[in-house]
Amino acid sequence: MSSVADRAYEPVIGLEIHVQLSTRTKMFCGCALSFGEEPNTRTCPVCLGHPGTLPVVNAEAVHYGLMIGLALDCELAPRSIFHRKNYFYPDLPKGYQVSQYDIPLAAGGRLGDVRIHRVHLEEDAAKLVHSGASGRIHGAEGSVVDFNRGGTPLVEIVSEPDIRSASEAAEWLRLLRATLRRIGVSDVNMEEGSLRCDANVSIRPAGEATLGTKAELKNMNSFRFIERGIEAEIARQEAIVRAGESVVQETLHFDPASGALTPLRSKEEAHDYRYFPEPDLVPVAPTEAMVGRAREALPELPAARAARFERELGLSSDTARLLSFRGELGDYYEEALGAARADGGADPTALASWVTVELVPRLPDGDPSASRVRPDALARLVSMVGAKRVSGSAAKEVLTAMAEDGGDPEAIVAERGLAMTDSADLGAVVDQALAANAAAVAQYRAGKEKALGAIVGAVMRETKGRADGGAVRELILERLSQ
Ligand code: ADP
Ligand code: MG
Ligand code: ZN
């Protein structure tokens, strides 16, 4: 029997994601959403929680929520309600957050390989800013509160615990973010907090069906931190279990700078939120027309686009996903492909590889729309490579020039004399190389096939790499067989 110490453990991960919706106004009042305005300029009696005010549900937020539910393949609730989630904190002027509780807007969906537990609507809290060591903020010392964010519409998406590694978690979150960006319901900016992720992590002996006790990592704001935080938490739990102890349920903060995991609160300290139905709001009961409108508003989603790239264009799954999960790259690629098809050149696989492998590292801020390389120009360059009018290495040089100064691939090739040596010229170079490498020729004739390399190398040197290796080989063999 294996001991605890050498058993293999399987991580189990479920994610909870908060998304700020990019509606025009807040969840329950007419205040505009805030993007860095002066503090406390986007407020009204409703979002400041003054007594006697009445909230009204934002129809656009419901529409976006329905779009998210449908994009995640969920069942939409025919009737969902809001609850009050009571707790005291300075960023919560009402003393409760309005959220959905026992009946969420949507549930039981799937994105990729991960099932979606639920999707619900709620409102964001305001923002506390701590002056800390840096002195005064807005003339105040200590902590100040900015109510501009309070009442921003949020959708919370809760996954089932179907994720099995830190890298899978990051990859799935990328797909989710690409999907939300594609449907246009949120800025999904992790640094600015419009997409925030909590990770629930447990481990269990490999092969075991029951779940272990989970710990929750709060509010991680980059893919790299999420991956590192989960990895650190898996290692922490394995060490606990291998030492013969048990993981306790708690909420942790991961500090990316030090890699430390520090407890925020344990199960015993967990809040009792005293949920009760919000009496001031009517239930959300989407009509057929509302659901139809949400369905019609959905474009092709990244997962479907990746599948189409694989199926119809023969791209590898990694390349298809890279292009689709970064929608702007997929758009660039499809535009280049359209141009290539219009003039009969560039193979889809070659073009995809030029976009993902060569263009991406040459992009300013990773943004293809800011690149000086136009999609049709890239398509023409790639078809020149395909037609052996320019070698791969020369084409990379041309692409660098295009990325720096714009311009036309044909013109750059002509200007720099990068065109592939044509076959008449190549014949003469080959003859020269054969004459100059008599020893290698003799070795080849004596059965040493490797000797051919020296002759090919001589031709490539002479043409400065502007010859096609395959064609050179063929020509040499042809000459040697005469
Ligand atoms: P809680 O009631 O503590 O909020 P939930 O059951 O609502 O827990 O689940 C919250 C999140 O935690 C979900 O994403 C779920 O998939 C995940 N989760 C639940 N149990 C586990 C577990 N044992 N290990 C890892 N993740 C889990
Ligand atoms: Mg929960
Ligand atoms: Zn308001």
Tab-separated table of C-alpha atoms in Angstrom, residues 72-313:
chain	number	residue	atom	x	y	z
A	72	LEU	CA	-22.250	30.143	-22.205
A	73	ASP	CA	-24.912	27.688	-23.326
A	74	CYS	CA	-26.998	28.120	-20.178
A	75	GLU	CA	-30.662	27.633	-19.455
A	76	LEU	CA	-32.247	31.038	-18.910
A	77	ALA	CA	-34.477	31.300	-15.855
A	78	PRO	CA	-38.042	32.209	-16.841
A	79	ARG	CA	-38.193	34.280	-13.683
A	80	SER	CA	-35.284	35.285	-11.471
A	81	ILE	CA	-35.243	37.589	-8.473
A	82	PHE	CA	-32.907	39.872	-6.569
A	83	HIS	CA	-31.875	39.473	-2.949
A	84	ARG	CA	-30.251	41.751	-0.434
A	85	LYS	CA	-26.865	40.446	0.721
A	86	ASN	CA	-26.286	42.214	4.028
A	87	TYR	CA	-22.902	43.210	5.356
A	88	PHE	CA	-21.300	46.319	6.741
A	89	TYR	CA	-18.414	47.973	4.956
A	90	PRO	CA	-17.653	51.611	4.126
A	91	ASP	CA	-17.826	50.912	0.379
A	92	LEU	CA	-21.435	49.754	0.688
A	93	PRO	CA	-23.652	52.717	1.576
A	94	LYS	CA	-26.925	50.755	1.742
A	95	GLY	CA	-25.476	48.159	4.115
A	96	TYR	CA	-26.317	45.461	1.582
A	97	GLN	CA	-25.440	44.521	-1.971
A	98	VAL	CA	-28.278	43.709	-4.345
A	99	SER	CA	-27.474	40.385	-5.967
A	100	GLN	CA	-29.195	37.278	-7.259
A	101	TYR	CA	-29.174	34.361	-4.861
A	102	ASP	CA	-31.324	31.240	-5.096
A	103	ILE	CA	-32.625	31.889	-8.611
A	104	PRO	CA	-29.904	33.235	-10.939
A	105	LEU	CA	-30.551	34.698	-14.381
A	106	ALA	CA	-28.987	31.664	-16.081
A	107	ALA	CA	-27.538	28.297	-15.041
A	108	GLY	CA	-26.321	24.908	-16.227
A	109	GLY	CA	-24.127	25.924	-19.159
A	110	ARG	CA	-20.774	25.084	-20.658
A	111	LEU	CA	-17.787	26.834	-22.196
A	112	GLY	CA	-15.190	24.566	-23.786
A	113	ASP	CA	-14.558	21.654	-21.430
A	114	VAL	CA	-15.810	23.430	-18.323
A	115	ARG	CA	-19.418	23.421	-17.126
A	116	ILE	CA	-20.983	26.673	-15.976
A	117	HIS	CA	-22.771	26.468	-12.648
A	118	ARG	CA	-24.557	29.811	-12.783
A	119	VAL	CA	-24.612	33.346	-14.187
A	120	HIS	CA	-26.197	36.100	-12.139
A	121	LEU	CA	-26.652	39.870	-12.032
A	122	GLU	CA	-25.555	42.130	-9.196
A	123	GLU	CA	-24.085	45.547	-8.463
A	124	ASP	CA	-20.482	46.517	-7.762
A	125	ALA	CA	-19.400	48.107	-4.483
A	126	ALA	CA	-17.764	51.539	-4.309
A	127	LYS	CA	-13.995	51.885	-4.074
A	128	LEU	CA	-11.974	52.445	-0.936
A	129	VAL	CA	-8.648	54.169	-1.461
A	130	HIS	CA	-6.086	53.930	1.322
A	131	SER	CA	-3.525	56.687	1.621
A	132	GLY	CA	-1.057	54.386	3.368
A	133	ALA	CA	2.535	55.584	3.383
A	134	SER	CA	2.017	57.798	0.359
A	135	GLY	CA	0.376	60.577	2.373
A	136	ARG	CA	-2.830	62.373	1.534
A	137	ILE	CA	-5.346	61.537	-1.191
A	138	HIS	CA	-7.647	64.309	-2.323
A	139	GLY	CA	-6.576	66.255	0.704
A	140	ALA	CA	-7.478	63.464	3.122
A	141	GLU	CA	-5.436	61.093	5.197
A	142	GLY	CA	-6.274	57.467	5.993
A	143	SER	CA	-8.919	55.848	3.816
A	144	VAL	CA	-11.332	57.637	1.534
A	145	VAL	CA	-14.216	56.289	-0.472
A	146	ASP	CA	-15.115	56.998	-4.084
A	147	PHE	CA	-18.733	56.103	-4.822
A	148	ASN	CA	-18.395	56.407	-8.616
A	149	ARG	CA	-17.981	52.633	-8.980
A	150	GLY	CA	-20.813	51.821	-6.550
A	151	GLY	CA	-23.768	50.377	-8.429
A	152	THR	CA	-21.867	49.449	-11.611
A	153	PRO	CA	-23.635	46.450	-13.205
A	154	LEU	CA	-21.835	43.166	-12.635
A	155	VAL	CA	-22.360	39.677	-13.915
A	156	GLU	CA	-20.942	36.888	-11.784
A	157	ILE	CA	-20.055	33.685	-13.610
A	158	VAL	CA	-19.431	30.577	-11.503
A	159	SER	CA	-17.845	27.496	-13.064
A	160	GLU	CA	-18.208	23.920	-11.897
A	161	PRO	CA	-14.978	22.470	-10.421
A	162	ASP	CA	-13.961	20.973	-13.785
A	163	ILE	CA	-10.481	22.468	-14.142
A	164	ARG	CA	-7.471	20.271	-13.331
A	165	SER	CA	-4.392	22.496	-13.459
A	166	ALA	CA	-3.225	26.089	-13.075
A	167	SER	CA	-2.423	26.380	-16.768
A	168	GLU	CA	-5.851	24.980	-17.714
A	169	ALA	CA	-7.431	27.606	-15.457
A	170	ALA	CA	-5.560	30.425	-17.214
A	171	GLU	CA	-6.328	28.976	-20.640
A	172	TRP	CA	-10.037	28.673	-19.858
A	173	LEU	CA	-10.166	32.188	-18.461
A	174	ARG	CA	-8.598	33.391	-21.720
A	175	LEU	CA	-11.390	31.692	-23.631
A	176	LEU	CA	-14.007	33.226	-21.335
A	177	ARG	CA	-12.473	36.675	-21.693
A	178	ALA	CA	-12.271	36.331	-25.482
A	179	THR	CA	-15.920	35.277	-25.520
A	180	LEU	CA	-17.063	38.229	-23.388
A	181	ARG	CA	-14.991	40.643	-25.457
A	182	ARG	CA	-16.372	39.223	-28.674
A	183	ILE	CA	-19.985	39.653	-27.598
A	184	GLY	CA	-19.171	43.209	-26.542
A	185	VAL	CA	-20.676	43.226	-23.043
A	186	SER	CA	-17.587	44.363	-21.123
A	187	ASP	CA	-14.139	45.934	-21.509
A	188	VAL	CA	-12.770	42.790	-19.804
A	189	ASN	CA	-9.741	44.716	-18.632
A	190	MET	CA	-8.157	42.774	-15.786
A	191	GLU	CA	-5.777	45.494	-14.580
A	192	GLU	CA	-8.591	48.017	-14.316
A	193	GLY	CA	-10.834	45.499	-12.618
A	194	SER	CA	-13.544	45.119	-15.219
A	195	LEU	CA	-12.771	41.363	-15.153
A	196	ARG	CA	-11.897	39.886	-11.742
A	197	CYS	CA	-11.305	36.265	-10.901
A	198	ASP	CA	-11.416	34.217	-7.694
A	199	ALA	CA	-10.038	30.687	-7.844
A	200	ASN	CA	-11.300	27.826	-5.651
A	201	VAL	CA	-8.633	25.175	-5.267
A	202	SER	CA	-8.569	21.735	-3.660
A	203	ILE	CA	-6.605	18.552	-4.146
A	204	ARG	CA	-7.589	14.908	-3.866
A	205	PRO	CA	-5.812	11.585	-4.301
A	206	ALA	CA	-5.703	10.834	-8.037
A	207	GLY	CA	-8.652	8.660	-9.008
A	208	GLU	CA	-10.787	9.719	-6.033
A	209	ALA	CA	-14.314	10.941	-6.854
A	210	THR	CA	-15.113	13.031	-3.784
A	211	LEU	CA	-13.842	16.592	-3.595
A	212	GLY	CA	-11.276	17.782	-1.076
A	213	THR	CA	-11.649	20.860	1.115
A	214	LYS	CA	-11.151	24.000	-0.938
A	215	ALA	CA	-9.410	27.274	-0.326
A	216	GLU	CA	-10.387	30.384	-2.235
A	217	LEU	CA	-7.851	32.777	-3.772
A	218	LYS	CA	-9.371	36.238	-4.021
A	219	ASN	CA	-9.256	38.791	-6.785
A	220	MET	CA	-6.336	37.934	-8.973
A	221	ASN	CA	-5.868	40.521	-11.693
A	222	SER	CA	-3.666	38.946	-14.349
A	223	PHE	CA	-3.411	35.600	-16.105
A	224	ARG	CA	0.140	35.176	-14.877
A	225	PHE	CA	-0.808	35.796	-11.234
A	226	ILE	CA	-3.746	33.428	-11.501
A	227	GLU	CA	-1.507	30.677	-12.811
A	228	ARG	CA	1.199	31.333	-10.220
A	229	GLY	CA	-1.294	31.737	-7.368
A	230	ILE	CA	-3.026	28.441	-8.148
A	231	GLU	CA	0.325	26.662	-8.505
A	232	ALA	CA	1.445	28.010	-5.132
A	233	GLU	CA	-1.846	26.965	-3.528
A	234	ILE	CA	-1.644	23.431	-4.957
A	235	ALA	CA	1.902	23.124	-3.579
A	236	ARG	CA	0.785	24.479	-0.181
A	237	GLN	CA	-2.075	21.974	0.057
A	238	GLU	CA	0.114	19.053	-1.049
A	239	ALA	CA	2.636	19.905	1.641
A	240	ILE	CA	-0.137	20.010	4.266
A	241	VAL	CA	-1.619	16.678	3.205
A	242	ARG	CA	1.769	14.969	2.867
A	243	ALA	CA	2.570	16.092	6.390
A	244	GLY	CA	-0.511	14.169	7.506
A	245	GLU	CA	-2.607	17.247	8.230
A	246	SER	CA	-5.823	18.555	6.684
A	247	VAL	CA	-6.515	21.591	4.554
A	248	VAL	CA	-8.866	24.033	6.251
A	249	GLN	CA	-11.466	25.969	4.311
A	250	GLU	CA	-10.402	29.605	4.116
A	251	THR	CA	-10.067	32.617	1.884
A	252	LEU	CA	-6.522	33.576	0.895
A	253	HIS	CA	-4.768	36.476	-0.702
A	254	PHE	CA	-1.939	35.706	-3.133
A	255	ASP	CA	0.810	38.303	-3.198
A	256	PRO	CA	2.440	38.096	-6.621
A	257	ALA	CA	5.510	40.021	-5.466
A	258	SER	CA	6.490	37.625	-2.668
A	259	GLY	CA	4.560	34.544	-3.809
A	260	ALA	CA	3.033	34.353	-0.305
A	261	LEU	CA	-0.496	33.175	0.428
A	262	THR	CA	-2.013	34.913	3.450
A	263	PRO	CA	-5.389	34.163	5.046
A	264	LEU	CA	-8.131	36.788	4.694
A	265	ARG	CA	-10.762	34.883	6.637
A	266	SER	CA	-11.555	31.323	7.673
A	267	LYS	CA	-14.833	29.438	7.499
A	268	GLU	CA	-15.571	30.316	11.131
A	269	GLU	CA	-15.291	33.991	10.324
A	270	ALA	CA	-17.433	33.632	7.203
A	271	HIS	CA	-20.158	36.235	6.907
A	272	ASP	CA	-23.770	35.489	7.610
A	273	TYR	CA	-25.239	37.612	4.871
A	274	ARG	CA	-28.872	37.309	6.021
A	275	TYR	CA	-30.068	37.118	2.430
A	276	PHE	CA	-33.674	38.098	1.844
A	277	PRO	CA	-35.630	39.000	-1.296
A	278	GLU	CA	-35.249	42.636	-2.356
A	279	PRO	CA	-38.759	44.042	-1.879
A	280	ASP	CA	-38.164	47.099	-4.063
A	281	LEU	CA	-37.478	45.231	-7.303
A	282	VAL	CA	-39.764	43.196	-9.525
A	283	PRO	CA	-38.564	39.778	-10.751
A	284	VAL	CA	-36.667	39.537	-14.046
A	285	ALA	CA	-38.935	37.614	-16.404
A	286	PRO	CA	-37.424	37.770	-19.889
A	287	THR	CA	-40.004	37.761	-22.673
A	288	GLU	CA	-39.499	35.759	-25.861
A	289	ALA	CA	-38.702	39.001	-27.624
A	290	MET	CA	-35.969	39.822	-25.105
A	291	VAL	CA	-34.406	36.377	-25.446
A	292	GLY	CA	-34.660	36.585	-29.241
A	293	ARG	CA	-32.952	39.965	-29.238
A	294	ALA	CA	-30.128	38.609	-27.037
A	295	ARG	CA	-29.703	35.593	-29.312
A	296	GLU	CA	-29.578	37.746	-32.438
A	297	ALA	CA	-26.965	40.003	-30.874
A	298	LEU	CA	-24.489	37.108	-30.558
A	299	PRO	CA	-21.728	37.004	-33.186
A	300	GLU	CA	-19.679	33.891	-33.957
A	301	LEU	CA	-17.999	33.011	-30.656
A	302	PRO	CA	-14.260	32.317	-30.297
A	303	ALA	CA	-14.669	28.578	-29.627
A	304	ALA	CA	-16.813	28.202	-32.747
A	305	ARG	CA	-14.382	30.310	-34.744
A	306	ALA	CA	-11.435	28.137	-33.649
A	307	ALA	CA	-13.370	25.018	-34.655
A	308	ARG	CA	-14.136	26.571	-38.057
A	309	PHE	CA	-10.457	27.492	-38.598
A	310	GLU	CA	-9.498	23.880	-37.870
A	311	ARG	CA	-12.268	22.294	-39.905
A	312	GLU	CA	-12.383	24.561	-42.939
A	313	LEU	CA	-8.842	25.868	-43.171
